[in-house]
PDB file of C-alpha atoms in Angstrom:
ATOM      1  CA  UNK L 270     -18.758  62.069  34.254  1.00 72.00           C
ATOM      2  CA  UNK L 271     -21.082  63.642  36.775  1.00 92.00           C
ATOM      3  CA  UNK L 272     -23.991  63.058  38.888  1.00 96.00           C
ATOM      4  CA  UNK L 273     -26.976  65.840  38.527  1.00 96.00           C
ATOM      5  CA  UNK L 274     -29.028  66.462  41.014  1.00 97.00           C
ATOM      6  CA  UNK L 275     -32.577  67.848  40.860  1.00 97.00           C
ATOM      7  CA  UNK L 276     -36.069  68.476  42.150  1.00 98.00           C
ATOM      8  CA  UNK L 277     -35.721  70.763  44.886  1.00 97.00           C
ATOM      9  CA  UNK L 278     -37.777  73.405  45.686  1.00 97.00           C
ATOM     10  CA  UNK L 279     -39.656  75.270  48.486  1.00 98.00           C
ATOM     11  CA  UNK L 280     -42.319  73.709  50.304  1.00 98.00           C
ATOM     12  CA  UNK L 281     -44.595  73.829  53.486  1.00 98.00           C
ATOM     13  CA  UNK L 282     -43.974  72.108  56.693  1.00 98.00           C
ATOM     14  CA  UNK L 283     -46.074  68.529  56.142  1.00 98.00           C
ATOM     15  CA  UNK L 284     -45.521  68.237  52.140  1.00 98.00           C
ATOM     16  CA  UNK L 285     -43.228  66.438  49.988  1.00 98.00           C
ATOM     17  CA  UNK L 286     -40.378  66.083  47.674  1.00 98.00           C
ATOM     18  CA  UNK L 287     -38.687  63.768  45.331  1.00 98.00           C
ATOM     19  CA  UNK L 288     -35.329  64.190  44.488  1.00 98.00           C
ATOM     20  CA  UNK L 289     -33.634  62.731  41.594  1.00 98.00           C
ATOM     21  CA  UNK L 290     -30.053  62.285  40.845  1.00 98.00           C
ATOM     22  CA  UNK L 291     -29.291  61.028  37.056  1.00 98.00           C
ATOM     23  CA  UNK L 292     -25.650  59.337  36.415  1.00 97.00           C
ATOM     24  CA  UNK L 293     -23.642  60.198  33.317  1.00 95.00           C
ATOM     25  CA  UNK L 294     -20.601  59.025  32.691  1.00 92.00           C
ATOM     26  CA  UNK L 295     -20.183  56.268  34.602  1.00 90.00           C
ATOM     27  CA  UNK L 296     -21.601  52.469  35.379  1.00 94.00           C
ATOM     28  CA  UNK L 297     -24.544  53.478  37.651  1.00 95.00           C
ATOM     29  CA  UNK L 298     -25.325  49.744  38.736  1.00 95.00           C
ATOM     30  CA  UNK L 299     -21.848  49.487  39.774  1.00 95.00           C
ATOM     31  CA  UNK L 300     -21.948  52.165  42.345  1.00 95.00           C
ATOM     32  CA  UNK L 301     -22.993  52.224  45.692  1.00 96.00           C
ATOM     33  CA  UNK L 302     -24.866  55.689  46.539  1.00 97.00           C
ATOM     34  CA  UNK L 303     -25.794  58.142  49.347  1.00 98.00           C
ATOM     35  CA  UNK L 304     -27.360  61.718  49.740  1.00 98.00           C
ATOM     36  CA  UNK L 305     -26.643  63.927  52.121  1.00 98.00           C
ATOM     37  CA  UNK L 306     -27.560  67.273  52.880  1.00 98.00           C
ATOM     38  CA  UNK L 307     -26.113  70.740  54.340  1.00 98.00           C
ATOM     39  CA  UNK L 308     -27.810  73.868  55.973  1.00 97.00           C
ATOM     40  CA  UNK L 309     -26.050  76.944  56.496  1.00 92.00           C
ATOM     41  CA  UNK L 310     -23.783  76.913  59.035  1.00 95.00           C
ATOM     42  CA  UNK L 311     -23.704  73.387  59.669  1.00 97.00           C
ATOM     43  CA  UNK L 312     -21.405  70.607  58.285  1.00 97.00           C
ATOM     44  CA  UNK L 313     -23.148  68.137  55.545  1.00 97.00           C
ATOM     45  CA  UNK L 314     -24.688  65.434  57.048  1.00 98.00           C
ATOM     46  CA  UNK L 315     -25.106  61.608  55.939  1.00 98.00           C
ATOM     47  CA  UNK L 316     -28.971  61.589  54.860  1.00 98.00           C
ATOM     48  CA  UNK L 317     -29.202  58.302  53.337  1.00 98.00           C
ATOM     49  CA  UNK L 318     -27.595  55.352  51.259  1.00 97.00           C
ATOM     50  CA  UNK L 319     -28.309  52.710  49.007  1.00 97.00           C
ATOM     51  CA  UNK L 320     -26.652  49.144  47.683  1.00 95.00           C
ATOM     52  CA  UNK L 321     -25.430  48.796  44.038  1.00 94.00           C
ATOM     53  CA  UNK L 322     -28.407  46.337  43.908  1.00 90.00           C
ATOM     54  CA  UNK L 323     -30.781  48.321  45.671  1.00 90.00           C
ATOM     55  CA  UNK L 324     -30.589  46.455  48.660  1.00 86.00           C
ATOM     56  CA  UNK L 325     -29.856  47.246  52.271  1.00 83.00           C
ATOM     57  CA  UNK L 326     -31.174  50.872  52.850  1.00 96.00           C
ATOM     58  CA  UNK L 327     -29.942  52.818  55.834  1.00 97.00           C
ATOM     59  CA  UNK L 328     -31.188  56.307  57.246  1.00 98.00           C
ATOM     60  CA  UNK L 329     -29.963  58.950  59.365  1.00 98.00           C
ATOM     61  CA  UNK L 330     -32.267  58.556  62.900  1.00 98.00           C
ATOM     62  CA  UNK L 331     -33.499  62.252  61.581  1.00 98.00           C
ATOM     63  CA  UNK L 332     -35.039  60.889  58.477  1.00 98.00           C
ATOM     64  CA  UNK L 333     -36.079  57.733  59.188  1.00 98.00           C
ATOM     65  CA  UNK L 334     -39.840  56.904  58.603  1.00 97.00           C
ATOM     66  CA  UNK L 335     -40.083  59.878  56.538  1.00 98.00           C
ATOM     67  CA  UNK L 336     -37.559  59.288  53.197  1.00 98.00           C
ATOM     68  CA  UNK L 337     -36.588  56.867  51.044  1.00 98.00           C
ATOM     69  CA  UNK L 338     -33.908  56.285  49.038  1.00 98.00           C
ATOM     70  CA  UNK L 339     -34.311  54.405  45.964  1.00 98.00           C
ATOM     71  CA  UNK L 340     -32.663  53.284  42.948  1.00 97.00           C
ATOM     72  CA  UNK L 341     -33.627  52.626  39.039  1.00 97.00           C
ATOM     73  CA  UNK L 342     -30.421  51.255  37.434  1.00 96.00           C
ATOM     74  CA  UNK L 343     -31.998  51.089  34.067  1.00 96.00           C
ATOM     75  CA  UNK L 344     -32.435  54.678  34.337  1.00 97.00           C
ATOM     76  CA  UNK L 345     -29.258  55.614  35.506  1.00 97.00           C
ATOM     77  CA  UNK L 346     -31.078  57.328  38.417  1.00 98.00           C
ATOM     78  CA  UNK L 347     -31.202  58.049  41.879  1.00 98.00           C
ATOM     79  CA  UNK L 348     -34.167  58.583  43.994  1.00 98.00           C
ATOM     80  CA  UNK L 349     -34.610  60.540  47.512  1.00 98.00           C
ATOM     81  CA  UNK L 350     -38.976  60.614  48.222  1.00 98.00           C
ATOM     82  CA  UNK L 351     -39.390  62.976  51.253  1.00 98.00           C
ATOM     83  CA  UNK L 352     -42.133  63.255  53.156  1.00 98.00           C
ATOM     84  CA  UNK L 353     -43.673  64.900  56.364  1.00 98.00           C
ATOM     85  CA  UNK L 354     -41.221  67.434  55.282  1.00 98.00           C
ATOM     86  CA  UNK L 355     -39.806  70.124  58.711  1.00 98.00           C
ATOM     87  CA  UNK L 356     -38.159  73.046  58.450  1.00 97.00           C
ATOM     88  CA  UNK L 357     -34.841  71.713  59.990  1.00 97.00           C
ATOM     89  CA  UNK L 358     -35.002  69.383  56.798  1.00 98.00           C
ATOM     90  CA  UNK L 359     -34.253  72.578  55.030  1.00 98.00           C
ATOM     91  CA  UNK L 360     -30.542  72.311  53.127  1.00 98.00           C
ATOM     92  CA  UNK L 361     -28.774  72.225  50.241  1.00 98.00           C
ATOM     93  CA  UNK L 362     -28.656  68.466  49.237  1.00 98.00           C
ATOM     94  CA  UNK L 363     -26.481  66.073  47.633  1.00 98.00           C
ATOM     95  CA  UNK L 364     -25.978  63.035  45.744  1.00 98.00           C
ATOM     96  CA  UNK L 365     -22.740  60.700  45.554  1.00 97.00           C
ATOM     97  CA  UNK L 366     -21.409  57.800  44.883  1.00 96.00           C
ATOM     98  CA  UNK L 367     -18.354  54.942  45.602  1.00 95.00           C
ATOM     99  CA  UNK L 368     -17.273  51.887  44.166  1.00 92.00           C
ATOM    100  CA  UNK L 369     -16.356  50.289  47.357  1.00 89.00           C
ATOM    101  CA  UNK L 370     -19.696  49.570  49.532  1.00 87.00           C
ATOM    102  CA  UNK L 371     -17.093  50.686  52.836  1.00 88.00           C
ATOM    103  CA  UNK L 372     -14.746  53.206  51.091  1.00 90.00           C
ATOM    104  CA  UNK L 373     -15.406  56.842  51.226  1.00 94.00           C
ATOM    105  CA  UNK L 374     -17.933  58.460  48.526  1.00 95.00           C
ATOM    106  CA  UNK L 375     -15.700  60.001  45.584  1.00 92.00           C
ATOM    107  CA  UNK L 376     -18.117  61.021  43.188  1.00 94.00           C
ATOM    108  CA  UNK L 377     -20.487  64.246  44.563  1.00 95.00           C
ATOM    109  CA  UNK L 378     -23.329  65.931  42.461  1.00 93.00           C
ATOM    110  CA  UNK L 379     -23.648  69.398  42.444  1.00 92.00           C
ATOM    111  CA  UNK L 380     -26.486  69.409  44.732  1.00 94.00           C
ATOM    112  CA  UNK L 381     -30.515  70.857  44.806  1.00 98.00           C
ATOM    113  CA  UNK L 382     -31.843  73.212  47.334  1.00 98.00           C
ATOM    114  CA  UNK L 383     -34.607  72.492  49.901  1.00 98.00           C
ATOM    115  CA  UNK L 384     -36.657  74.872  51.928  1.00 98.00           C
ATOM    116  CA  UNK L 385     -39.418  74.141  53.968  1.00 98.00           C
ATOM    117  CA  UNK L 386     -41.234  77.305  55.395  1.00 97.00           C
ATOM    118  CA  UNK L 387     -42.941  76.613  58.589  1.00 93.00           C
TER     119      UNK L 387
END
């Protein structure tokens, strides 16, 4: 059972990135899922999360207009498409999942770096 994360890398200010996030192990479509994200020194933060279905997106104010979160449940996989990329969007970032759309998230991937240079 695990969730692996991938597609980081190290960019320029202004590019992008997609992240994926491909579920093993478990019964994707039945999960509700997030990423997050954590730079050095800093607690991890709530980035974004999606619906079992796919509905109902929601963003961190930081992110907003610039990612999105998306879903393929025949795929087993999670997507996270950034763009406009900043150097404060530099972090280590994670994917994970919960059963219950208002419990706490109790399945975490391992996670994929980010860097944007400036």
């Amino acid at each position: 059972v695990q969730l692996q994360a991938s597609g980081g890398g190290l960019v320029q200010a202004g590019q992008s990135l997609r992240l994926s996030c491909i579920a093993s192990g478990i019964p994707f479509r039945t999960y509700h899922m997030g990423w997050f994200r954590q730079a050095p020194g800093k607690e991890r933060e709530f980035v974004a999360a999606i619906a079992r279905g796919g509905n109902g997106p929601s963003y961190a104010d930081s992110v907003k207009g610039r990612f999105t979160i998306s879903r393929d449940n025949a795929k087993n996989t999670l997507y996270l498409q950034m763009n406009s990329l900043k150097p404060e969007d530099t972090a280590v970032y994670y994917c994970a999942g919960k059963t219950i759309l208002t419990g706490n998230y109790n399945m975490w991937g391992q996670g994929t770096q980010v860097t944007v240079s400036s």
